[in-house]
Amino acid sequence: MEEAKEIIAHYKNPEGAGHLRYGMFDIESGAFIGTCGYHYWDHNLKQVEVGYDIWKDYWRQGYMSEELTVLLNICFEHLGVDCIYILTHPQNHASIASVARFGFEACEPCRKVDEDEEPQICMKLTKDAT
């Protein structure tokens, strides 16, 4: 619960206007299961980073795939971006496989990552590839 409060506090006080986070809920139980959204929206490059946090009890149940479908539509159709990228931990094989099914491919980092952040893999999807 403390982790959820920290995430909510972080997104209530954004560092800029280039992002939006959505709450994710289980349809059957109504349980809050995590968040998803976009950030690091670069209007000039027409690219945006998407991300998600799903509570461990809900991993490997298809929630991310369902939410990613909605996020891709929001980013390509409503934000008008040409490139969507995602950063994931190299050991998170399930996440890497999930986004690869949508056509995301490994690429060079799309943005500078802070020195104190853990190493991550950047994967991107271009509008032309969808």
mmCIF file of N, CA and C in Angstrom:
data_model
loop_
_atom_site.group_PDB
_atom_site.id
_atom_site.type_symbol
_atom_site.label_atom_id
_atom_site.label_comp_id
_atom_site.label_asym_id
_atom_site.label_seq_id
_atom_site.Cartn_x
_atom_site.Cartn_y
_atom_site.Cartn_z
ATOM 1 N N MET A 1 0.820 -1.181 0.000
ATOM 2 C CA MET A 1 0.000 0.000 0.000
ATOM 3 C C MET A 1 0.869 1.252 0.000
ATOM 4 N N GLU A 2 1.983 1.215 0.699
ATOM 5 C CA GLU A 2 2.874 2.369 0.743
ATOM 6 C C GLU A 2 3.412 2.695 -0.648
ATOM 7 N N GLU A 3 3.741 1.646 -1.422
ATOM 8 C CA GLU A 3 4.232 1.854 -2.785
ATOM 9 C C GLU A 3 3.169 2.559 -3.634
ATOM 10 N N ALA A 4 1.923 2.160 -3.485
ATOM 11 C CA ALA A 4 0.826 2.788 -4.240
ATOM 12 C C ALA A 4 0.706 4.265 -3.871
ATOM 13 N N LYS A 5 0.809 4.573 -2.587
ATOM 14 C CA LYS A 5 0.722 5.963 -2.150
ATOM 15 C C LYS A 5 1.858 6.804 -2.726
ATOM 16 N N GLU A 6 3.058 6.222 -2.783
ATOM 17 C CA GLU A 6 4.203 6.947 -3.347
ATOM 18 C C GLU A 6 4.008 7.210 -4.830
ATOM 19 N N ILE A 7 3.479 6.230 -5.553
ATOM 20 C CA ILE A 7 3.232 6.402 -6.989
ATOM 21 C C ILE A 7 2.184 7.479 -7.225
ATOM 22 N N ILE A 8 1.106 7.434 -6.455
ATOM 23 C CA ILE A 8 0.046 8.437 -6.588
ATOM 24 C C ILE A 8 0.580 9.821 -6.281
ATOM 25 N N ALA A 9 1.362 9.957 -5.215
ATOM 26 C CA ALA A 9 1.939 11.254 -4.856
ATOM 27 C C ALA A 9 2.843 11.771 -5.969
ATOM 28 N N HIS A 10 3.617 10.871 -6.572
ATOM 29 C CA HIS A 10 4.512 11.270 -7.658
ATOM 30 C C HIS A 10 3.730 11.839 -8.828
ATOM 31 N N TYR A 11 2.645 11.209 -9.195
ATOM 32 C CA TYR A 11 1.890 11.652 -10.366
ATOM 33 C C TYR A 11 0.914 12.781 -10.070
ATOM 34 N N LYS A 12 0.653 13.060 -8.802
ATOM 35 C CA LYS A 12 -0.172 14.215 -8.457
ATOM 36 C C LYS A 12 0.642 15.500 -8.576
ATOM 37 N N ASN A 13 1.952 15.373 -8.519
ATOM 38 C CA ASN A 13 2.844 16.530 -8.606
ATOM 39 C C ASN A 13 3.815 16.328 -9.753
ATOM 40 N N PRO A 14 3.320 16.406 -10.989
ATOM 41 C CA PRO A 14 4.180 16.117 -12.138
ATOM 42 C C PRO A 14 5.300 17.134 -12.301
ATOM 43 N N GLU A 15 6.383 16.645 -12.882
ATOM 44 C CA GLU A 15 7.528 17.511 -13.146
ATOM 45 C C GLU A 15 7.339 18.286 -14.445
ATOM 46 N N GLY A 16 6.317 17.964 -15.191
ATOM 47 C CA GLY A 16 6.037 18.645 -16.446
ATOM 48 C C GLY A 16 4.668 18.219 -16.955
ATOM 49 N N ALA A 17 4.218 18.822 -18.032
ATOM 50 C CA ALA A 17 2.882 18.532 -18.544
ATOM 51 C C ALA A 17 2.889 17.443 -19.611
ATOM 52 N N GLY A 18 4.029 16.844 -19.884
ATOM 53 C CA GLY A 18 4.130 15.868 -20.959
ATOM 54 C C GLY A 18 3.840 14.450 -20.553
ATOM 55 N N HIS A 19 3.002 14.259 -19.529
ATOM 56 C CA HIS A 19 2.680 12.880 -19.165
ATOM 57 C C HIS A 19 1.301 12.785 -18.507
ATOM 58 N N LEU A 20 0.796 11.568 -18.512
ATOM 59 C CA LEU A 20 -0.496 11.282 -17.900
ATOM 60 C C LEU A 20 -0.478 9.833 -17.437
ATOM 61 N N ARG A 21 -1.006 9.584 -16.260
ATOM 62 C CA ARG A 21 -1.032 8.234 -15.695
ATOM 63 C C ARG A 21 -2.478 7.852 -15.420
ATOM 64 N N TYR A 22 -2.824 6.610 -15.729
ATOM 65 C CA TYR A 22 -4.168 6.085 -15.509
ATOM 66 C C TYR A 22 -4.119 4.994 -14.445
ATOM 67 N N GLY A 23 -5.156 4.910 -13.625
ATOM 68 C CA GLY A 23 -5.289 3.798 -12.695
ATOM 69 C C GLY A 23 -5.814 2.589 -13.439
ATOM 70 N N MET A 24 -5.338 1.412 -13.063
ATOM 71 C CA MET A 24 -5.806 0.159 -13.676
ATOM 72 C C MET A 24 -6.592 -0.620 -12.623
ATOM 73 N N PHE A 25 -7.740 -1.143 -13.042
ATOM 74 C CA PHE A 25 -8.624 -1.858 -12.122
ATOM 75 C C PHE A 25 -9.051 -3.180 -12.744
ATOM 76 N N ASP A 26 -9.162 -4.196 -11.910
ATOM 77 C CA ASP A 26 -9.689 -5.480 -12.358
ATOM 78 C C ASP A 26 -11.185 -5.309 -12.622
ATOM 79 N N ILE A 27 -11.644 -5.717 -13.793
ATOM 80 C CA ILE A 27 -13.042 -5.524 -14.175
ATOM 81 C C ILE A 27 -13.997 -6.293 -13.257
ATOM 82 N N GLU A 28 -13.635 -7.520 -12.913
ATOM 83 C CA GLU A 28 -14.534 -8.355 -12.104
ATOM 84 C C GLU A 28 -14.615 -7.917 -10.646
ATOM 85 N N SER A 29 -13.458 -7.664 -10.029
ATOM 86 C CA SER A 29 -13.459 -7.350 -8.595
ATOM 87 C C SER A 29 -13.437 -5.854 -8.298
ATOM 88 N N GLY A 30 -13.027 -5.057 -9.279
ATOM 89 C CA GLY A 30 -12.881 -3.623 -9.051
ATOM 90 C C GLY A 30 -11.599 -3.265 -8.316
ATOM 91 N N ALA A 31 -10.735 -4.252 -8.068
ATOM 92 C CA ALA A 31 -9.489 -4.022 -7.332
ATOM 93 C C ALA A 31 -8.538 -3.140 -8.133
ATOM 94 N N PHE A 32 -7.886 -2.218 -7.446
ATOM 95 C CA PHE A 32 -6.853 -1.383 -8.051
ATOM 96 C C PHE A 32 -5.627 -2.258 -8.236
ATOM 97 N N ILE A 33 -5.167 -2.411 -9.488
ATOM 98 C CA ILE A 33 -4.080 -3.352 -9.753
ATOM 99 C C ILE A 33 -2.795 -2.696 -10.235
ATOM 100 N N GLY A 34 -2.824 -1.382 -10.467
ATOM 101 C CA GLY A 34 -1.608 -0.709 -10.910
ATOM 102 C C GLY A 34 -1.913 0.545 -11.691
ATOM 103 N N THR A 35 -0.901 1.021 -12.412
ATOM 104 C CA THR A 35 -1.041 2.229 -13.216
ATOM 105 C C THR A 35 -0.394 2.015 -14.583
ATOM 106 N N CYS A 36 -0.796 2.831 -15.526
ATOM 107 C CA CYS A 36 -0.156 2.834 -16.833
ATOM 108 C C CYS A 36 -0.302 4.233 -17.410
ATOM 109 N N GLY A 37 0.511 4.552 -18.372
ATOM 110 C CA GLY A 37 0.392 5.863 -18.973
ATOM 111 C C GLY A 37 1.575 6.211 -19.839
ATOM 112 N N TYR A 38 1.671 7.486 -20.153
ATOM 113 C CA TYR A 38 2.766 7.947 -20.990
ATOM 114 C C TYR A 38 3.490 9.096 -20.287
ATOM 115 N N HIS A 39 4.748 9.263 -20.645
ATOM 116 C CA HIS A 39 5.577 10.336 -20.109
ATOM 117 C C HIS A 39 6.726 10.599 -21.093
ATOM 118 N N TYR A 40 7.508 11.606 -20.813
ATOM 119 C CA TYR A 40 8.603 12.021 -21.700
ATOM 120 C C TYR A 40 8.098 12.232 -23.127
ATOM 121 N N TRP A 41 6.976 12.924 -23.245
ATOM 122 C CA TRP A 41 6.400 13.233 -24.558
ATOM 123 C C TRP A 41 7.218 14.345 -25.185
ATOM 124 N N ASP A 42 7.845 14.038 -26.301
ATOM 125 C CA ASP A 42 8.651 15.005 -27.028
ATOM 126 C C ASP A 42 7.860 15.426 -28.271
ATOM 127 N N HIS A 43 7.281 16.608 -28.214
ATOM 128 C CA HIS A 43 6.449 17.102 -29.309
ATOM 129 C C HIS A 43 7.260 17.288 -30.591
ATOM 130 N N ASN A 44 8.488 17.756 -30.458
ATOM 131 C CA ASN A 44 9.315 18.006 -31.643
ATOM 132 C C ASN A 44 9.697 16.720 -32.362
ATOM 133 N N LEU A 45 10.068 15.698 -31.610
ATOM 134 C CA LEU A 45 10.450 14.416 -32.213
ATOM 135 C C LEU A 45 9.250 13.509 -32.464
ATOM 136 N N LYS A 46 8.078 13.943 -31.982
ATOM 137 C CA LYS A 46 6.842 13.168 -32.124
ATOM 138 C C LYS A 46 7.011 11.746 -31.570
ATOM 139 N N GLN A 47 7.559 11.687 -30.341
ATOM 140 C CA GLN A 47 7.731 10.404 -29.677
ATOM 141 C C GLN A 47 7.350 10.523 -28.213
ATOM 142 N N VAL A 48 6.998 9.384 -27.628
ATOM 143 C CA VAL A 48 6.578 9.346 -26.233
ATOM 144 C C VAL A 48 6.982 8.001 -25.635
ATOM 145 N N GLU A 49 7.243 8.032 -24.353
ATOM 146 C CA GLU A 49 7.545 6.794 -23.623
ATOM 147 C C GLU A 49 6.284 6.353 -22.883
ATOM 148 N N VAL A 50 5.984 5.059 -22.935
ATOM 149 C CA VAL A 50 4.878 4.520 -22.157
ATOM 150 C C VAL A 50 5.449 3.660 -21.045
ATOM 151 N N GLY A 51 4.653 3.481 -20.006
ATOM 152 C CA GLY A 51 5.091 2.661 -18.893
ATOM 153 C C GLY A 51 3.906 2.139 -18.117
ATOM 154 N N TYR A 52 4.172 1.182 -17.268
ATOM 155 C CA TYR A 52 3.125 0.577 -16.454
ATOM 156 C C TYR A 52 3.729 -0.016 -15.198
ATOM 157 N N ASP A 53 2.911 -0.090 -14.175
ATOM 158 C CA ASP A 53 3.268 -0.719 -12.900
ATOM 159 C C ASP A 53 2.073 -1.586 -12.527
ATOM 160 N N ILE A 54 2.281 -2.875 -12.510
ATOM 161 C CA ILE A 54 1.204 -3.800 -12.146
ATOM 162 C C ILE A 54 1.627 -4.510 -10.862
ATOM 163 N N TRP A 55 0.738 -4.512 -9.873
ATOM 164 C CA TRP A 55 1.053 -5.157 -8.611
ATOM 165 C C TRP A 55 1.331 -6.637 -8.853
ATOM 166 N N LYS A 56 2.268 -7.164 -8.129
ATOM 167 C CA LYS A 56 2.771 -8.519 -8.357
ATOM 168 C C LYS A 56 1.670 -9.578 -8.371
ATOM 169 N N ASP A 57 0.646 -9.425 -7.547
ATOM 170 C CA ASP A 57 -0.447 -10.411 -7.512
ATOM 171 C C ASP A 57 -1.176 -10.519 -8.847
ATOM 172 N N TYR A 58 -0.992 -9.536 -9.733
ATOM 173 C CA TYR A 58 -1.727 -9.508 -10.994
ATOM 174 C C TYR A 58 -0.821 -9.727 -12.217
ATOM 175 N N TRP A 59 0.441 -10.079 -11.980
ATOM 176 C CA TRP A 59 1.349 -10.357 -13.086
ATOM 177 C C TRP A 59 0.878 -11.586 -13.851
ATOM 178 N N ARG A 60 1.215 -11.618 -15.135
ATOM 179 C CA ARG A 60 1.000 -12.767 -16.017
ATOM 180 C C ARG A 60 -0.479 -13.152 -16.157
ATOM 181 N N GLN A 61 -1.345 -12.136 -16.122
ATOM 182 C CA GLN A 61 -2.771 -12.389 -16.286
ATOM 183 C C GLN A 61 -3.345 -11.627 -17.478
ATOM 184 N N GLY A 62 -2.494 -11.031 -18.302
ATOM 185 C CA GLY A 62 -2.934 -10.364 -19.515
ATOM 186 C C GLY A 62 -3.326 -8.906 -19.357
ATOM 187 N N TYR A 63 -3.190 -8.363 -18.151
ATOM 188 C CA TYR A 63 -3.592 -6.964 -17.938
ATOM 189 C C TYR A 63 -2.752 -5.990 -18.760
ATOM 190 N N MET A 64 -1.461 -6.223 -18.801
ATOM 191 C CA MET A 64 -0.591 -5.311 -19.509
ATOM 192 C C MET A 64 -0.934 -5.289 -20.995
ATOM 193 N N SER A 65 -1.189 -6.435 -21.575
ATOM 194 C CA SER A 65 -1.539 -6.481 -22.995
ATOM 195 C C SER A 65 -2.822 -5.718 -23.269
ATOM 196 N N GLU A 66 -3.782 -5.853 -22.383
ATOM 197 C CA GLU A 66 -5.044 -5.135 -22.531
ATOM 198 C C GLU A 66 -4.825 -3.626 -22.437
ATOM 199 N N GLU A 67 -4.040 -3.204 -21.468
ATOM 200 C CA GLU A 67 -3.795 -1.778 -21.276
ATOM 201 C C GLU A 67 -2.921 -1.197 -22.377
ATOM 202 N N LEU A 68 -1.956 -1.988 -22.855
ATOM 203 C CA LEU A 68 -1.071 -1.481 -23.898
ATOM 204 C C LEU A 68 -1.842 -1.191 -25.187
ATOM 205 N N THR A 69 -2.841 -1.986 -25.485
ATOM 206 C CA THR A 69 -3.684 -1.733 -26.654
ATOM 207 C C THR A 69 -4.304 -0.339 -26.570
ATOM 208 N N VAL A 70 -4.802 0.016 -25.399
ATOM 209 C CA VAL A 70 -5.416 1.332 -25.191
ATOM 210 C C VAL A 70 -4.355 2.424 -25.276
ATOM 211 N N LEU A 71 -3.211 2.212 -24.634
ATOM 212 C CA LEU A 71 -2.147 3.229 -24.657
ATOM 213 C C LEU A 71 -1.635 3.503 -26.066
ATOM 214 N N LEU A 72 -1.465 2.450 -26.860
ATOM 215 C CA LEU A 72 -0.989 2.639 -28.226
ATOM 216 C C LEU A 72 -1.971 3.499 -29.012
ATOM 217 N N ASN A 73 -3.246 3.240 -28.851
ATOM 218 C CA ASN A 73 -4.264 4.026 -29.534
ATOM 219 C C ASN A 73 -4.215 5.492 -29.087
ATOM 220 N N ILE A 74 -4.124 5.716 -27.794
ATOM 221 C CA ILE A 74 -4.049 7.087 -27.276
ATOM 222 C C ILE A 74 -2.844 7.806 -27.867
ATOM 223 N N CYS A 75 -1.698 7.144 -27.845
ATOM 224 C CA CYS A 75 -0.470 7.802 -28.294
ATOM 225 C C CYS A 75 -0.450 8.057 -29.798
ATOM 226 N N PHE A 76 -0.792 7.050 -30.593
ATOM 227 C CA PHE A 76 -0.746 7.230 -32.041
ATOM 228 C C PHE A 76 -1.900 8.088 -32.559
ATOM 229 N N GLU A 77 -3.095 7.855 -32.063
ATOM 230 C CA GLU A 77 -4.264 8.537 -32.617
ATOM 231 C C GLU A 77 -4.557 9.890 -31.967
ATOM 232 N N HIS A 78 -4.365 10.008 -30.672
ATOM 233 C CA HIS A 78 -4.749 11.236 -29.987
ATOM 234 C C HIS A 78 -3.577 12.179 -29.715
ATOM 235 N N LEU A 79 -2.396 11.630 -29.470
ATOM 236 C CA LEU A 79 -1.229 12.490 -29.256
ATOM 237 C C LEU A 79 -0.524 12.801 -30.567
ATOM 238 N N GLY A 80 -0.758 11.967 -31.576
ATOM 239 C CA GLY A 80 -0.152 12.196 -32.882
ATOM 240 C C GLY A 80 1.331 11.907 -32.956
ATOM 241 N N VAL A 81 1.805 10.973 -32.131
ATOM 242 C CA VAL A 81 3.227 10.645 -32.170
ATOM 243 C C VAL A 81 3.507 9.638 -33.283
ATOM 244 N N ASP A 82 4.763 9.577 -33.690
ATOM 245 C CA ASP A 82 5.199 8.615 -34.709
ATOM 246 C C ASP A 82 5.974 7.455 -34.101
ATOM 247 N N CYS A 83 6.440 7.637 -32.858
ATOM 248 C CA CYS A 83 7.259 6.610 -32.206
ATOM 249 C C CYS A 83 6.878 6.505 -30.736
ATOM 250 N N ILE A 84 6.663 5.275 -30.288
ATOM 251 C CA ILE A 84 6.396 4.998 -28.874
ATOM 252 C C ILE A 84 7.514 4.087 -28.393
ATOM 253 N N TYR A 85 8.076 4.418 -27.250
ATOM 254 C CA TYR A 85 9.105 3.546 -26.709
ATOM 255 C C TYR A 85 8.794 3.202 -25.261
ATOM 256 N N ILE A 86 9.445 2.153 -24.815
ATOM 257 C CA ILE A 86 9.250 1.661 -23.458
ATOM 258 C C ILE A 86 10.603 1.218 -22.929
ATOM 259 N N LEU A 87 10.854 1.481 -21.667
ATOM 260 C CA LEU A 87 12.067 1.003 -21.004
ATOM 261 C C LEU A 87 11.664 -0.104 -20.054
ATOM 262 N N THR A 88 12.429 -1.174 -20.055
ATOM 263 C CA THR A 88 12.132 -2.288 -19.156
ATOM 264 C C THR A 88 13.430 -2.873 -18.623
ATOM 265 N N HIS A 89 13.345 -3.496 -17.480
ATOM 266 C CA HIS A 89 14.525 -4.121 -16.884
ATOM 267 C C HIS A 89 14.939 -5.328 -17.725
ATOM 268 N N PRO A 90 16.225 -5.521 -17.965
ATOM 269 C CA PRO A 90 16.694 -6.629 -18.807
ATOM 270 C C PRO A 90 16.238 -8.003 -18.322
ATOM 271 N N GLN A 91 16.047 -8.165 -17.021
ATOM 272 C CA GLN A 91 15.635 -9.454 -16.481
ATOM 273 C C GLN A 91 14.120 -9.666 -16.514
ATOM 274 N N ASN A 92 13.361 -8.661 -16.941
ATOM 275 C CA ASN A 92 11.905 -8.786 -16.986
ATOM 276 C C ASN A 92 11.494 -9.385 -18.335
ATOM 277 N N HIS A 93 11.753 -10.676 -18.491
ATOM 278 C CA HIS A 93 11.525 -11.374 -19.753
ATOM 279 C C HIS A 93 10.053 -11.378 -20.159
ATOM 280 N N ALA A 94 9.148 -11.454 -19.186
ATOM 281 C CA ALA A 94 7.717 -11.458 -19.498
ATOM 282 C C ALA A 94 7.303 -10.127 -20.126
ATOM 283 N N SER A 95 7.791 -9.037 -19.585
ATOM 284 C CA SER A 95 7.456 -7.722 -20.128
ATOM 285 C C SER A 95 8.051 -7.543 -21.521
ATOM 286 N N ILE A 96 9.278 -7.954 -21.700
ATOM 287 C CA ILE A 96 9.934 -7.849 -23.003
ATOM 288 C C ILE A 96 9.148 -8.649 -24.041
ATOM 289 N N ALA A 97 8.757 -9.862 -23.689
ATOM 290 C CA ALA A 97 7.988 -10.707 -24.616
ATOM 291 C C ALA A 97 6.623 -10.100 -24.919
ATOM 292 N N SER A 98 5.988 -9.511 -23.912
ATOM 293 C CA SER A 98 4.668 -8.911 -24.111
ATOM 294 C C SER A 98 4.717 -7.758 -25.105
ATOM 295 N N VAL A 99 5.670 -6.855 -24.936
ATOM 296 C CA VAL A 99 5.728 -5.716 -25.847
ATOM 297 C C VAL A 99 6.225 -6.136 -27.230
ATOM 298 N N ALA A 100 7.050 -7.167 -27.295
ATOM 299 C CA ALA A 100 7.511 -7.675 -28.594
ATOM 300 C C ALA A 100 6.329 -8.202 -29.413
ATOM 301 N N ARG A 101 5.335 -8.781 -28.753
ATOM 302 C CA ARG A 101 4.144 -9.266 -29.462
ATOM 303 C C ARG A 101 3.381 -8.117 -30.134
ATOM 304 N N PHE A 102 3.551 -6.912 -29.639
ATOM 305 C CA PHE A 102 2.914 -5.742 -30.245
ATOM 306 C C PHE A 102 3.771 -5.133 -31.355
ATOM 307 N N GLY A 103 4.961 -5.676 -31.558
ATOM 308 C CA GLY A 103 5.848 -5.174 -32.598
ATOM 309 C C GLY A 103 6.989 -4.306 -32.108
ATOM 310 N N PHE A 104 7.102 -4.096 -30.800
ATOM 311 C CA PHE A 104 8.214 -3.329 -30.256
ATOM 312 C C PHE A 104 9.516 -4.082 -30.513
ATOM 313 N N GLU A 105 10.556 -3.333 -30.874
ATOM 314 C CA GLU A 105 11.871 -3.909 -31.121
ATOM 315 C C GLU A 105 12.918 -3.175 -30.298
ATOM 316 N N ALA A 106 13.940 -3.925 -29.883
ATOM 317 C CA ALA A 106 15.029 -3.330 -29.107
ATOM 318 C C ALA A 106 15.714 -2.251 -29.942
ATOM 319 N N CYS A 107 16.135 -1.176 -29.275
ATOM 320 C CA CYS A 107 16.775 -0.065 -29.964
ATOM 321 C C CYS A 107 17.729 0.640 -29.010
ATOM 322 N N GLU A 108 18.427 1.610 -29.547
ATOM 323 C CA GLU A 108 19.269 2.459 -28.710
ATOM 324 C C GLU A 108 18.348 3.273 -27.794
ATOM 325 N N PRO A 109 18.816 3.660 -26.621
ATOM 326 C CA PRO A 109 17.966 4.464 -25.722
ATOM 327 C C PRO A 109 17.432 5.711 -26.421
ATOM 328 N N CYS A 110 16.158 5.977 -26.205
ATOM 329 C CA CYS A 110 15.486 7.107 -26.849
ATOM 330 C C CYS A 110 15.613 8.385 -26.031
ATOM 331 N N ARG A 111 16.109 8.267 -24.828
ATOM 332 C CA ARG A 111 16.321 9.439 -23.987
ATOM 333 C C ARG A 111 17.466 9.136 -23.036
ATOM 334 N N LYS A 112 18.050 10.183 -22.504
ATOM 335 C CA LYS A 112 19.128 10.017 -21.530
ATOM 336 C C LYS A 112 18.527 9.533 -20.214
ATOM 337 N N VAL A 113 19.100 8.479 -19.672
ATOM 338 C CA VAL A 113 18.642 7.911 -18.412
ATOM 339 C C VAL A 113 19.547 8.418 -17.304
ATOM 340 N N ASP A 114 18.950 8.752 -16.159
ATOM 341 C CA ASP A 114 19.722 9.243 -15.027
ATOM 342 C C ASP A 114 20.736 8.200 -14.580
ATOM 343 N N GLU A 115 21.871 8.677 -14.110
ATOM 344 C CA GLU A 115 22.939 7.787 -13.666
ATOM 345 C C GLU A 115 22.512 6.847 -12.554
ATOM 346 N N ASP A 116 21.598 7.294 -11.690
ATOM 347 C CA ASP A 116 21.189 6.469 -10.557
ATOM 348 C C ASP A 116 20.099 5.452 -10.918
ATOM 349 N N GLU A 117 19.598 5.489 -12.160
ATOM 350 C CA GLU A 117 18.597 4.512 -12.581
ATOM 351 C C GLU A 117 19.271 3.192 -12.932
ATOM 352 N N GLU A 118 18.527 2.108 -12.712
ATOM 353 C CA GLU A 118 19.026 0.783 -13.072
ATOM 354 C C GLU A 118 19.121 0.666 -14.589
ATOM 355 N N PRO A 119 20.038 -0.188 -15.081
ATOM 356 C CA PRO A 119 20.133 -0.398 -16.529
ATOM 357 C C PRO A 119 18.804 -0.926 -17.073
ATOM 358 N N GLN A 120 18.437 -0.447 -18.252
ATOM 359 C CA GLN A 120 17.182 -0.868 -18.847
ATOM 360 C C GLN A 120 17.359 -1.080 -20.347
ATOM 361 N N ILE A 121 16.441 -1.835 -20.913
ATOM 362 C CA ILE A 121 16.391 -2.053 -22.352
ATOM 363 C C ILE A 121 15.353 -1.102 -22.919
ATOM 364 N N CYS A 122 15.694 -0.435 -24.008
ATOM 365 C CA CYS A 122 14.737 0.426 -24.694
ATOM 366 C C CYS A 122 14.175 -0.356 -25.876
ATOM 367 N N MET A 123 12.859 -0.327 -26.002
ATOM 368 C CA MET A 123 12.181 -0.959 -27.128
ATOM 369 C C MET A 123 11.254 0.079 -27.735
ATOM 370 N N LYS A 124 11.150 0.081 -29.071
ATOM 371 C CA LYS A 124 10.312 1.095 -29.710
ATOM 372 C C LYS A 124 9.377 0.475 -30.732
ATOM 373 N N LEU A 125 8.314 1.227 -30.993
ATOM 374 C CA LEU A 125 7.322 0.868 -31.998
ATOM 375 C C LEU A 125 7.026 2.134 -32.780
ATOM 376 N N THR A 126 7.158 2.077 -34.096
ATOM 377 C CA THR A 126 6.837 3.243 -34.915
ATOM 378 C C THR A 126 5.442 3.086 -35.506
ATOM 379 N N LYS A 127 4.842 4.207 -35.800
ATOM 380 C CA LYS A 127 3.482 4.200 -36.361
ATOM 381 C C LYS A 127 3.452 3.424 -37.669
ATOM 382 N N ASP A 128 4.522 3.513 -38.464
ATOM 383 C CA ASP A 128 4.596 2.788 -39.723
ATOM 384 C C ASP A 128 4.558 1.267 -39.528
ATOM 385 N N ALA A 129 5.018 0.796 -38.357
ATOM 386 C CA ALA A 129 5.084 -0.639 -38.088
ATOM 387 C C ALA A 129 3.756 -1.226 -37.652
ATOM 388 N N THR A 130 2.789 -0.376 -37.299
ATOM 389 C CA THR A 130 1.493 -0.890 -36.812
ATOM 390 C C THR A 130 0.538 -1.181 -37.935
#
